[in-house]
Coordinates of C-alpha atoms in Angstrom, one line a residue:
M1 CA -18.3 -19.0 7.8
N2 CA -14.6 -19.2 7.0
D3 CA -12.2 -20.3 9.7
R4 CA -9.1 -18.1 9.2
K5 CA -5.8 -17.6 11.1
S6 CA -3.5 -15.1 10.6
K7 CA 0.1 -14.7 11.7
S8 CA 0.1 -18.3 12.3
P9 CA 3.5 -19.8 13.6
L10 CA 3.0 -23.0 11.2
G11 CA 5.5 -21.4 8.8
D12 CA 8.1 -24.2 9.0
L13 CA 4.9 -26.8 7.9
G14 CA 5.5 -25.5 4.5
V15 CA 1.7 -24.7 3.9
S16 CA 0.6 -21.1 3.1
V17 CA -3.0 -21.6 2.5
A18 CA -5.0 -24.8 3.6
I19 CA -8.5 -24.7 2.4
S20 CA -10.9 -27.6 3.2
S21 CA -14.5 -28.5 2.6
L22 CA -15.3 -25.1 1.4
N23 CA -18.9 -24.5 0.0
L24 CA -20.5 -21.5 -1.7
K25 CA -24.0 -21.2 -3.1
Y26 CA -25.2 -18.2 -5.2
Q27 CA -29.0 -17.7 -5.5
Q28 CA -29.6 -21.3 -4.5
K29 CA -27.0 -22.4 -7.2
S30 CA -23.7 -24.6 -5.9
V31 CA -20.6 -22.7 -7.1
L32 CA -18.1 -24.4 -4.8
K33 CA -18.6 -27.9 -3.5
D34 CA -16.4 -29.3 -0.7
L35 CA -13.5 -27.8 -2.5
N36 CA -9.9 -28.6 -1.0
W37 CA -6.9 -26.8 -1.8
N38 CA -3.4 -26.8 -0.2
I39 CA -0.7 -24.2 -1.3
N40 CA 2.6 -24.9 -0.4
R41 CA 5.5 -22.2 0.1
S42 CA 7.3 -21.5 -3.0
E43 CA 4.3 -22.5 -5.1
N44 CA 2.7 -20.0 -7.5
W45 CA -0.5 -20.7 -9.0
V46 CA -2.7 -19.7 -12.2
L47 CA -6.4 -20.4 -12.0
G48 CA -7.8 -20.5 -15.3
G49 CA -10.8 -22.2 -16.9
T50 CA -14.5 -21.1 -18.1
S51 CA -16.1 -18.0 -17.1
G52 CA -18.4 -18.3 -14.2
S53 CA -16.8 -21.5 -12.4
G54 CA -16.2 -19.4 -9.3
K55 CA -12.7 -18.4 -9.7
T56 CA -13.0 -15.0 -8.5
S57 CA -15.4 -16.0 -5.6
L58 CA -12.7 -18.4 -4.5
A59 CA -9.9 -15.6 -4.7
K60 CA -12.2 -13.4 -2.8
I61 CA -12.9 -16.1 0.0
I62 CA -9.1 -16.5 0.4
A63 CA -8.6 -12.7 0.7
G64 CA -11.2 -12.8 3.5
L65 CA -13.6 -10.5 1.0
Q66 CA -16.3 -13.1 0.7
N67 CA -17.8 -15.7 3.3
A68 CA -18.4 -19.4 2.6
I69 CA -18.9 -22.5 4.7
G70 CA -15.6 -24.3 5.1
E71 CA -12.2 -23.8 6.6
V72 CA -9.6 -21.4 5.1
K73 CA -6.5 -21.2 7.2
I74 CA -3.9 -18.5 5.9
N75 CA -0.2 -19.5 7.4
F76 CA 1.7 -16.2 7.1
D77 CA 5.6 -16.5 7.5
T78 CA 6.2 -14.8 10.8
G79 CA 10.1 -14.5 9.6
S80 CA 9.3 -12.6 6.5
H81 CA 10.0 -9.0 6.1
L82 CA 6.9 -8.8 3.8
P83 CA 3.5 -7.6 5.1
A84 CA 1.4 -10.5 6.6
E85 CA -1.6 -9.7 4.1
V86 CA -3.5 -11.4 1.2
L87 CA -4.1 -8.7 -1.3
F88 CA -6.5 -9.4 -3.9
V89 CA -6.5 -7.2 -7.3
E90 CA -9.8 -7.0 -8.7
S91 CA -10.4 -7.2 -12.3
W92 CA -10.9 -3.7 -12.8
Y93 CA -10.2 -0.6 -10.7
Q94 CA -13.1 0.7 -8.5
F95 CA -12.3 4.4 -7.8
K96 CA -14.5 7.3 -6.1
N97 CA -14.4 11.1 -6.5
L98 CA -13.2 13.3 -3.7
E99 CA -16.3 13.0 -1.9
G100 CA -16.0 9.3 -1.6
V101 CA -18.7 8.4 -3.9
A102 CA -18.4 6.5 -7.3
N103 CA -21.3 8.0 -9.0
F104 CA -19.8 8.5 -12.7
Y105 CA -21.4 8.5 -15.9
Y106 CA -19.8 7.6 -19.2
Q107 CA -19.2 10.7 -20.8
Q108 CA -18.0 12.6 -17.8
R109 CA -14.3 11.4 -18.7
Y110 CA -14.2 13.5 -21.5
T111 CA -15.7 16.7 -20.1
S112 CA -14.0 19.5 -18.5
Q113 CA -16.4 20.0 -15.6
Q114 CA -14.9 16.8 -14.0
A115 CA -11.6 18.7 -13.5
K116 CA -10.3 17.9 -9.7
D117 CA -13.4 15.8 -9.0
T118 CA -11.0 12.7 -8.6
L119 CA -7.8 12.4 -7.3
T120 CA -4.6 12.4 -9.7
V121 CA -2.5 9.1 -10.0
H122 CA 0.3 11.1 -7.7
A123 CA -2.3 11.8 -5.1
E124 CA -3.6 8.4 -5.1
L125 CA -0.1 6.8 -4.8
V126 CA 0.8 9.1 -1.9
G127 CA -2.2 8.4 0.0
F128 CA -1.5 4.6 -0.5
G129 CA 2.2 4.8 0.4
K130 CA 1.1 6.6 3.9
E131 CA -1.6 4.2 4.5
N132 CA 1.0 1.3 4.0
G133 CA 4.0 2.8 5.5
L134 CA 5.9 2.7 2.1
H135 CA 8.6 4.8 0.9
F136 CA 7.8 6.6 -2.5
D137 CA 11.3 5.9 -4.0
H138 CA 10.6 2.4 -4.2
V139 CA 7.5 2.8 -6.5
E140 CA 9.5 4.9 -9.0
P141 CA 11.1 1.8 -10.8
I142 CA 7.7 0.3 -10.9
L143 CA 6.2 3.2 -12.7
E144 CA 9.0 3.2 -15.2
A145 CA 8.9 -0.3 -16.2
L146 CA 5.0 -0.1 -16.8
N147 CA 5.5 3.2 -18.7
F148 CA 3.0 4.8 -16.1
A149 CA 5.3 7.6 -14.8
T150 CA 4.0 10.2 -17.2
F151 CA 0.4 9.8 -15.9
A152 CA 1.2 11.2 -12.2
S153 CA -1.0 14.4 -13.0
S154 CA -3.9 12.5 -14.5
Q155 CA -7.0 12.4 -12.9
L156 CA -8.4 9.0 -12.2
I157 CA -11.4 9.5 -14.1
E158 CA -9.3 10.3 -17.1
L159 CA -7.5 7.0 -17.3
S160 CA -8.2 4.3 -19.9
S161 CA -9.0 0.5 -18.7
G162 CA -5.2 -0.5 -19.3
E163 CA -4.0 2.7 -17.2
H164 CA -6.5 1.7 -14.5
K165 CA -5.1 -1.7 -14.4
K166 CA -1.4 -0.4 -14.5
L167 CA -2.5 1.5 -11.2
Q168 CA -3.8 -1.4 -9.5
L169 CA -0.7 -3.3 -10.4
V170 CA 1.7 -0.7 -9.2
K171 CA 0.0 -0.6 -5.9
A172 CA 0.2 -4.4 -5.4
L173 CA 3.7 -4.7 -6.6
W174 CA 4.8 -1.6 -4.5
L175 CA 3.2 -3.4 -1.3
K176 CA 4.6 -6.7 -1.9
P177 CA 2.3 -8.6 0.3
Q178 CA 3.1 -12.2 1.5
F179 CA 0.1 -13.4 -0.8
L180 CA -1.0 -11.6 -3.9
I181 CA -3.9 -12.7 -6.1
I182 CA -4.4 -10.8 -9.0
D183 CA -7.9 -11.0 -11.4
Q184 CA -7.3 -10.9 -15.1
P185 CA -3.6 -9.3 -14.6
Y186 CA -3.2 -8.6 -18.2
T187 CA -6.5 -7.0 -19.3
G188 CA -6.1 -3.8 -21.2
L189 CA -2.0 -4.0 -21.3
D190 CA -0.2 -3.6 -24.3
A191 CA 2.6 -5.9 -25.0
S192 CA 5.4 -4.1 -23.8
S193 CA 3.7 -3.6 -20.4
R194 CA 2.6 -7.6 -20.3
K195 CA 6.5 -8.3 -20.7
N196 CA 7.6 -6.1 -18.0
L197 CA 4.8 -6.9 -15.7
N198 CA 5.9 -10.6 -15.8
I199 CA 9.6 -9.5 -14.9
L200 CA 8.3 -7.6 -11.9
L201 CA 6.2 -10.5 -10.7
D202 CA 9.1 -12.8 -10.9
E203 CA 11.2 -10.3 -8.8
I204 CA 8.7 -10.1 -6.3
S205 CA 8.2 -13.7 -6.5
A206 CA 12.0 -14.2 -5.8
D207 CA 11.5 -11.9 -2.9
G208 CA 9.1 -14.2 -1.1
V209 CA 5.7 -13.0 -2.4
Q210 CA 3.5 -16.0 -3.4
L211 CA 1.1 -15.5 -6.5
I212 CA -2.4 -16.7 -8.0
L213 CA -3.2 -15.1 -11.2
I214 CA -6.7 -15.6 -12.5
C215 CA -6.3 -15.7 -16.3
N216 CA -6.3 -17.8 -19.5
D217 CA -3.3 -16.2 -20.9
S218 CA -0.1 -18.1 -22.1
E219 CA 2.2 -15.6 -21.6
L220 CA 3.2 -16.0 -18.1
P221 CA 5.8 -15.3 -15.4
S222 CA 8.5 -17.7 -15.3
S223 CA 7.7 -18.2 -11.5
I224 CA 4.5 -19.8 -12.1
N225 CA 4.8 -23.5 -11.4
H226 CA 1.3 -24.8 -10.9
F227 CA -1.9 -24.7 -12.8
A228 CA -5.5 -25.1 -11.9
E229 CA -9.2 -25.0 -12.7
I230 CA -12.6 -25.0 -10.9
K231 CA -14.7 -28.0 -12.6
N232 CA -18.3 -28.6 -10.9
G233 CA -17.2 -26.9 -7.8
Q234 CA -14.0 -28.6 -7.1
L235 CA -10.3 -27.6 -7.7
V236 CA -8.7 -29.6 -10.5
E237 CA -5.1 -29.3 -11.0
V238 CA -4.1 -29.2 -14.6
D239 CA -0.6 -29.7 -16.5
S240 CA -0.6 -26.1 -18.0
I241 CA -2.9 -23.4 -19.0
D242 CA -3.4 -25.0 -22.5
T243 CA -5.1 -27.8 -20.8
V244 CA -7.7 -26.0 -18.9
S245 CA -11.5 -26.5 -19.9
A246 CA -13.3 -24.2 -22.4
T247 CA -16.8 -23.3 -22.4
E248 CA -18.8 -26.0 -24.4
K249 CA -19.0 -25.3 -28.1
H250 CA -22.2 -24.6 -29.9
S251 CA -23.1 -23.9 -33.4
R252 CA -26.3 -21.8 -33.3
E253 CA -27.1 -20.1 -36.3
I254 CA -26.6 -16.3 -36.4
P255 CA -30.0 -14.7 -36.3
Y256 CA -31.8 -13.9 -39.5
F257 CA -31.9 -10.2 -38.8
L258 CA -28.3 -9.8 -38.3
K259 CA -27.8 -11.6 -41.9
E260 CA -29.1 -8.6 -43.6
S261 CA -26.7 -5.9 -44.5
P262 CA -26.8 -2.7 -42.7
V263 CA -28.4 0.3 -44.4
Y264 CA -25.9 3.0 -44.7
S265 CA -26.7 6.8 -44.7
S266 CA -23.6 7.7 -46.2
Q267 CA -20.4 5.8 -48.0
N268 CA -18.5 8.3 -45.8
I269 CA -18.4 6.9 -42.2
I270 CA -15.4 8.7 -40.7
K271 CA -13.4 11.9 -41.8
M272 CA -10.8 13.4 -39.6
V273 CA -8.8 16.6 -40.7
D274 CA -6.0 17.8 -38.8
V275 CA -7.7 16.8 -35.3
N276 CA -6.3 17.8 -32.2
I277 CA -7.4 17.2 -28.7
S278 CA -5.6 18.5 -25.6
Y279 CA -6.5 18.9 -21.8
G280 CA -4.7 22.1 -20.7
E281 CA -1.0 21.8 -21.8
K282 CA -1.2 17.9 -22.5
Q283 CA -1.9 17.3 -26.0
V284 CA -3.7 13.8 -26.4
L285 CA -4.2 13.7 -30.1
K286 CA -2.2 15.5 -32.6
N287 CA -3.2 16.5 -36.5
I288 CA -5.0 13.2 -36.9
N289 CA -6.1 12.4 -40.4
W290 CA -8.1 9.4 -41.0
E291 CA -10.9 8.5 -43.2
V292 CA -13.2 5.2 -42.8
K293 CA -15.5 4.1 -45.7
A294 CA -18.5 1.9 -45.4
G295 CA -17.8 -1.6 -45.1
E296 CA -14.2 -1.4 -44.3
K297 CA -12.8 -3.3 -41.3
W298 CA -10.0 -1.6 -39.2
L299 CA -7.7 -2.5 -36.5
L300 CA -7.0 0.4 -34.1
Q301 CA -3.8 -0.4 -32.0
G302 CA -1.4 1.4 -29.9
H303 CA 0.6 1.5 -26.5
N304 CA -1.5 2.3 -23.5
G305 CA -2.1 6.3 -23.5
S306 CA -1.5 6.4 -27.2
G307 CA -4.9 7.9 -27.8
K308 CA -7.1 5.3 -28.8
S309 CA -10.0 5.8 -26.3
T310 CA -9.9 9.4 -27.0
L311 CA -10.1 8.9 -30.8
L312 CA -13.2 6.5 -30.4
S313 CA -14.8 9.2 -28.1
L314 CA -14.8 11.5 -31.1
V315 CA -16.3 9.0 -33.3
N316 CA -19.1 8.0 -30.9
G317 CA -20.1 11.5 -30.2
D318 CA -19.1 11.6 -26.5
H319 CA -15.9 14.2 -26.8
P320 CA -17.0 17.6 -26.4
Q321 CA -14.0 19.1 -28.4
S322 CA -15.2 17.3 -31.6
Y323 CA -17.1 20.6 -32.3
A324 CA -13.8 22.4 -32.3
N325 CA -12.2 20.2 -34.9
E326 CA -12.8 19.2 -38.6
L327 CA -14.8 16.0 -38.0
Y328 CA -17.2 14.2 -40.4
L329 CA -19.5 11.4 -39.1
F330 CA -21.5 9.4 -41.3
G331 CA -21.3 12.2 -44.2
N332 CA -22.2 15.1 -41.9
R333 CA -19.8 17.9 -40.4
R334 CA -19.9 17.6 -36.7
G335 CA -21.7 20.3 -35.1
S336 CA -23.9 20.9 -38.1
G337 CA -27.1 20.2 -36.2
E338 CA -27.2 16.7 -35.3
S339 CA -27.3 15.6 -31.7
I340 CA -25.3 12.9 -29.8
W341 CA -28.4 10.4 -30.1
D342 CA -28.1 10.9 -34.0
I343 CA -24.8 9.6 -33.9
K344 CA -25.1 7.0 -31.7
Q345 CA -28.1 5.5 -33.6
H346 CA -25.8 4.3 -36.4
I347 CA -23.0 2.8 -33.8
G348 CA -23.0 -0.2 -32.0
L349 CA -20.2 0.1 -29.1
I350 CA -18.4 -1.9 -26.5
S351 CA -15.5 -0.7 -24.4
P352 CA -14.3 -1.6 -21.0
E353 CA -15.3 2.0 -19.8
F354 CA -18.8 1.6 -20.9
H355 CA -18.9 -1.7 -18.9
W356 CA -17.8 0.4 -15.7
Y357 CA -20.6 2.7 -16.3
F358 CA -23.4 0.6 -17.5
D359 CA -26.5 0.3 -15.5
A360 CA -25.7 -3.1 -13.6
T361 CA -29.2 -3.3 -12.0
S362 CA -31.1 -3.8 -15.3
T363 CA -31.7 -7.4 -16.2
V364 CA -30.2 -9.6 -19.0
W365 CA -33.1 -8.9 -21.2
Q366 CA -33.2 -5.4 -20.5
S367 CA -29.7 -4.7 -21.1
I368 CA -29.6 -6.4 -24.4
A369 CA -33.0 -4.6 -25.5
S370 CA -31.6 -0.9 -24.5
G371 CA -29.1 -1.1 -27.4
F372 CA -32.0 -0.3 -29.7
Y373 CA -32.2 3.2 -27.9
D374 CA -28.6 3.6 -27.1
T375 CA -29.4 4.0 -23.3
V376 CA -28.0 2.4 -20.3
G377 CA -31.1 0.8 -19.1
L378 CA -34.5 0.1 -20.8
F379 CA -37.1 3.0 -20.1
Q380 CA -39.9 1.9 -22.7
Q381 CA -41.6 -1.2 -23.8
L382 CA -40.4 -2.8 -26.8
P383 CA -42.6 -3.6 -30.0
Y384 CA -43.0 -7.2 -30.5
T385 CA -40.6 -7.5 -33.4
K386 CA -37.6 -5.9 -31.5
S387 CA -38.5 -8.3 -28.3
A388 CA -38.4 -11.3 -30.4
Q389 CA -34.9 -10.2 -31.8
V390 CA -33.6 -9.8 -28.4
D391 CA -35.0 -13.2 -27.5
E392 CA -33.1 -14.7 -30.5
L393 CA -29.8 -13.0 -29.9
I394 CA -30.3 -14.3 -26.1
A395 CA -30.6 -17.5 -27.3
Y396 CA -27.6 -17.4 -29.5
F397 CA -25.3 -16.3 -26.9
G398 CA -26.7 -19.2 -24.7
L399 CA -28.1 -16.9 -22.1
T400 CA -31.8 -18.1 -22.2
G401 CA -31.6 -19.3 -18.6
S402 CA -30.2 -16.0 -17.2
K403 CA -32.4 -13.4 -19.2
N404 CA -34.3 -12.3 -16.1
E405 CA -31.0 -12.2 -13.9
L406 CA -29.6 -8.9 -12.8
L407 CA -26.5 -8.1 -14.7
N408 CA -24.5 -7.2 -11.8
T409 CA -25.2 -10.8 -10.2
M410 CA -23.7 -12.6 -13.3
P411 CA -19.9 -13.4 -13.7
L412 CA -18.0 -10.9 -15.3
G413 CA -17.5 -12.9 -18.5
K414 CA -21.2 -13.5 -19.0
Q415 CA -22.0 -9.6 -18.1
R416 CA -19.7 -9.0 -21.3
L417 CA -21.3 -11.3 -23.4
V418 CA -24.6 -9.7 -22.6
L419 CA -23.0 -6.1 -23.5
L420 CA -21.5 -7.5 -26.7
A421 CA -25.2 -8.8 -27.6
R422 CA -26.5 -5.2 -26.7
T423 CA -23.9 -3.7 -29.1
I424 CA -25.0 -5.7 -32.2
I425 CA -28.6 -5.9 -31.5
K426 CA -29.6 -3.1 -33.9
N427 CA -27.5 -4.1 -36.8
P428 CA -25.6 -1.2 -36.8
E429 CA -23.6 0.8 -39.7
L430 CA -20.5 1.0 -37.6
L431 CA -19.4 -1.6 -34.8
I432 CA -16.9 -0.2 -32.3
L433 CA -15.2 -3.1 -30.4
D434 CA -12.7 -1.6 -27.9
E435 CA -11.0 -4.7 -26.2
P436 CA -14.4 -6.5 -26.5
C437 CA -13.1 -10.2 -25.4
Q438 CA -11.9 -8.9 -21.9
G439 CA -13.3 -11.3 -19.4
L440 CA -14.1 -14.0 -21.7
D441 CA -12.7 -17.4 -21.6
I442 CA -10.8 -18.9 -24.9
Q443 CA -14.0 -20.7 -26.3
Q444 CA -16.3 -17.5 -25.8
T445 CA -13.8 -15.4 -27.5
Q446 CA -13.5 -17.6 -30.6
H447 CA -17.2 -17.8 -30.6
F448 CA -17.5 -14.1 -30.6
N449 CA -14.8 -13.3 -33.0
Q450 CA -16.5 -15.7 -35.4
L451 CA -19.6 -13.8 -35.1
V452 CA -17.8 -10.6 -36.0
D453 CA -16.4 -12.2 -39.0
E454 CA -19.9 -13.2 -39.9
L455 CA -21.6 -9.9 -39.4
C456 CA -18.7 -8.1 -41.5
S457 CA -19.1 -10.6 -44.4
N458 CA -22.5 -8.8 -44.7
G459 CA -21.1 -5.6 -45.0
M460 CA -21.0 -3.9 -41.7
T461 CA -18.0 -1.6 -40.9
L462 CA -15.7 -2.4 -37.9
I463 CA -13.1 -0.7 -35.8
Y464 CA -11.5 -3.2 -33.6
V465 CA -9.1 -2.4 -30.7
G466 CA -7.0 -5.3 -29.4
H467 CA -3.7 -5.8 -27.9
F468 CA -3.7 -9.5 -28.1
E469 CA -2.9 -11.2 -31.2
S470 CA -4.9 -14.4 -30.4
Q471 CA -8.1 -12.5 -30.0
L472 CA -8.4 -10.8 -33.3
P473 CA -11.2 -11.8 -35.8
T474 CA -9.8 -12.8 -39.4
C475 CA -11.7 -10.1 -41.4
L476 CA -9.6 -7.2 -40.5
E477 CA -8.4 -5.4 -43.6
K478 CA -6.5 -2.2 -42.5
R479 CA -4.7 -1.0 -39.5
I480 CA -4.0 2.5 -38.0
L481 CA -1.5 2.5 -35.2
L482 CA -1.1 5.5 -32.7
E483 CA 1.9 6.6 -30.8
N484 CA 2.1 9.3 -28.4
G485 CA -1.2 10.7 -29.9
E486 CA -0.2 10.9 -33.4
V487 CA -0.8 8.4 -36.6
K488 CA 2.4 6.5 -37.0
I489 CA 1.2 3.8 -39.3
V490 CA -1.8 3.5 -41.8
E491 CA -1.9 0.4 -43.6
S492 CA -3.8 -2.4 -45.6
L493 CA -3.7 -5.7 -44.2
N494 CA -4.2 -8.9 -46.1
T495 CA -5.0 -12.5 -44.7
K496 CA -1.7 -13.8 -45.5
T497 CA 0.3 -11.1 -44.0
R498 CA -1.9 -9.9 -41.2
H499 CA -1.3 -12.7 -38.7
N500 CA 2.7 -12.4 -39.3
E501 CA 2.7 -8.8 -39.0
V502 CA 0.8 -8.3 -35.9
R503 CA 2.0 -11.3 -34.2
S504 CA 5.6 -9.7 -34.7
N505 CA 4.6 -6.5 -33.6
L506 CA 3.1 -7.9 -30.5
L507 CA 6.0 -9.8 -29.4
H508 CA 8.3 -7.2 -30.0
G509 CA 6.2 -4.8 -27.9
T510 CA 5.8 -2.3 -30.5
I511 CA 1.6 -2.5 -30.0

């Protein structure tokens, strides 16, 4: 069990956190082995490296959220005006409804029945402020900097992954604890928000907050002055984020059944004519006109809150307002007699929101196999040929040793790999990848995007949502850019200009 000391008068010794002989086992597997780490005052760290190495577990132990064998001493500065707390911001936001439970389903975000079932952003912040004795006028500049002030009346369940991340960050920046640990701080954030977040982190660091950021991102606050990773259960300091380890490379051949071209039911995959989506007086999509032909590879971009997730919910058949619009999917007018399952059989989808609501009590094998039936768990036995395909894909992603493990017991990065495998298992006509590389380390990201490129070379249609230029596959041919619910740009991309154009837009915060 951890030995923790709070509000220690040892602040003048210069050590904020002292960790010695820390050990952690999970299912008989050693994650941390006699780990030692001293964090001195004025030090701000990035903890990077491979998925599943123990980064998040270590952060939770420091924050007192997970037990381990060893000694962890937190020496708060008794002379500081900041709260003597260690705040851990998880990789995604775990919210509940008004009855205090989190029993949500994926499509619920888009239905009218969920109205008033969760708090609004404003109510959530008011409650947090009262609980922690904070002044509300101090949060307003943070909301403005992260472009989140306009979401005050939005229900928590209506928010996208990037918007949920912003809510987490707003709370943390408002509280300003003496020690702040953020797991994947940039997940789902557009370029402008990432830039402003770094400025805000530098400001609170100057005010005395110490930081640990768990990520592999290269665009970091200037106040970050130490870098480390966990290797073989030990903490190893490195020179920069660029020198952390990556997942071991492998050159497995893509499964044979994924080399076949998809069988298209129509050459017209998507057609939207003056599509409008509103929630009460709030219009989310405005006069959208967009066509996607079989075999095209699209990049979908836009600021957080621009309408990307709502647009994809129309394509995937999840949004009930699709019936009130002129929308054609796979050659058929929406509402002409097809069911939601008729639509989904053509599509492979991964998104942060889908990951939230997926049945995490399924095993790895069951999770991937469920992709054949578009369910959030496996409820029937697979025939031999389909079972063999699941095994092939598990081997391709290097998950054979984990195929019988429960999804919710695995590191976040490996959970995402499992759901990515589920997405492509049926070799769909349309692949929708919404921020697919969240939670993956650098090598896993490169490996997955190489797979995407190979799948698309066989004729698969692609819609790819990505905020990070370094996390895009090379096969992308066209781009649609949303701004405040409207189509701002529809353009063709080519391999020579795509990299420079997208990078320029990212650097200038336009996407």
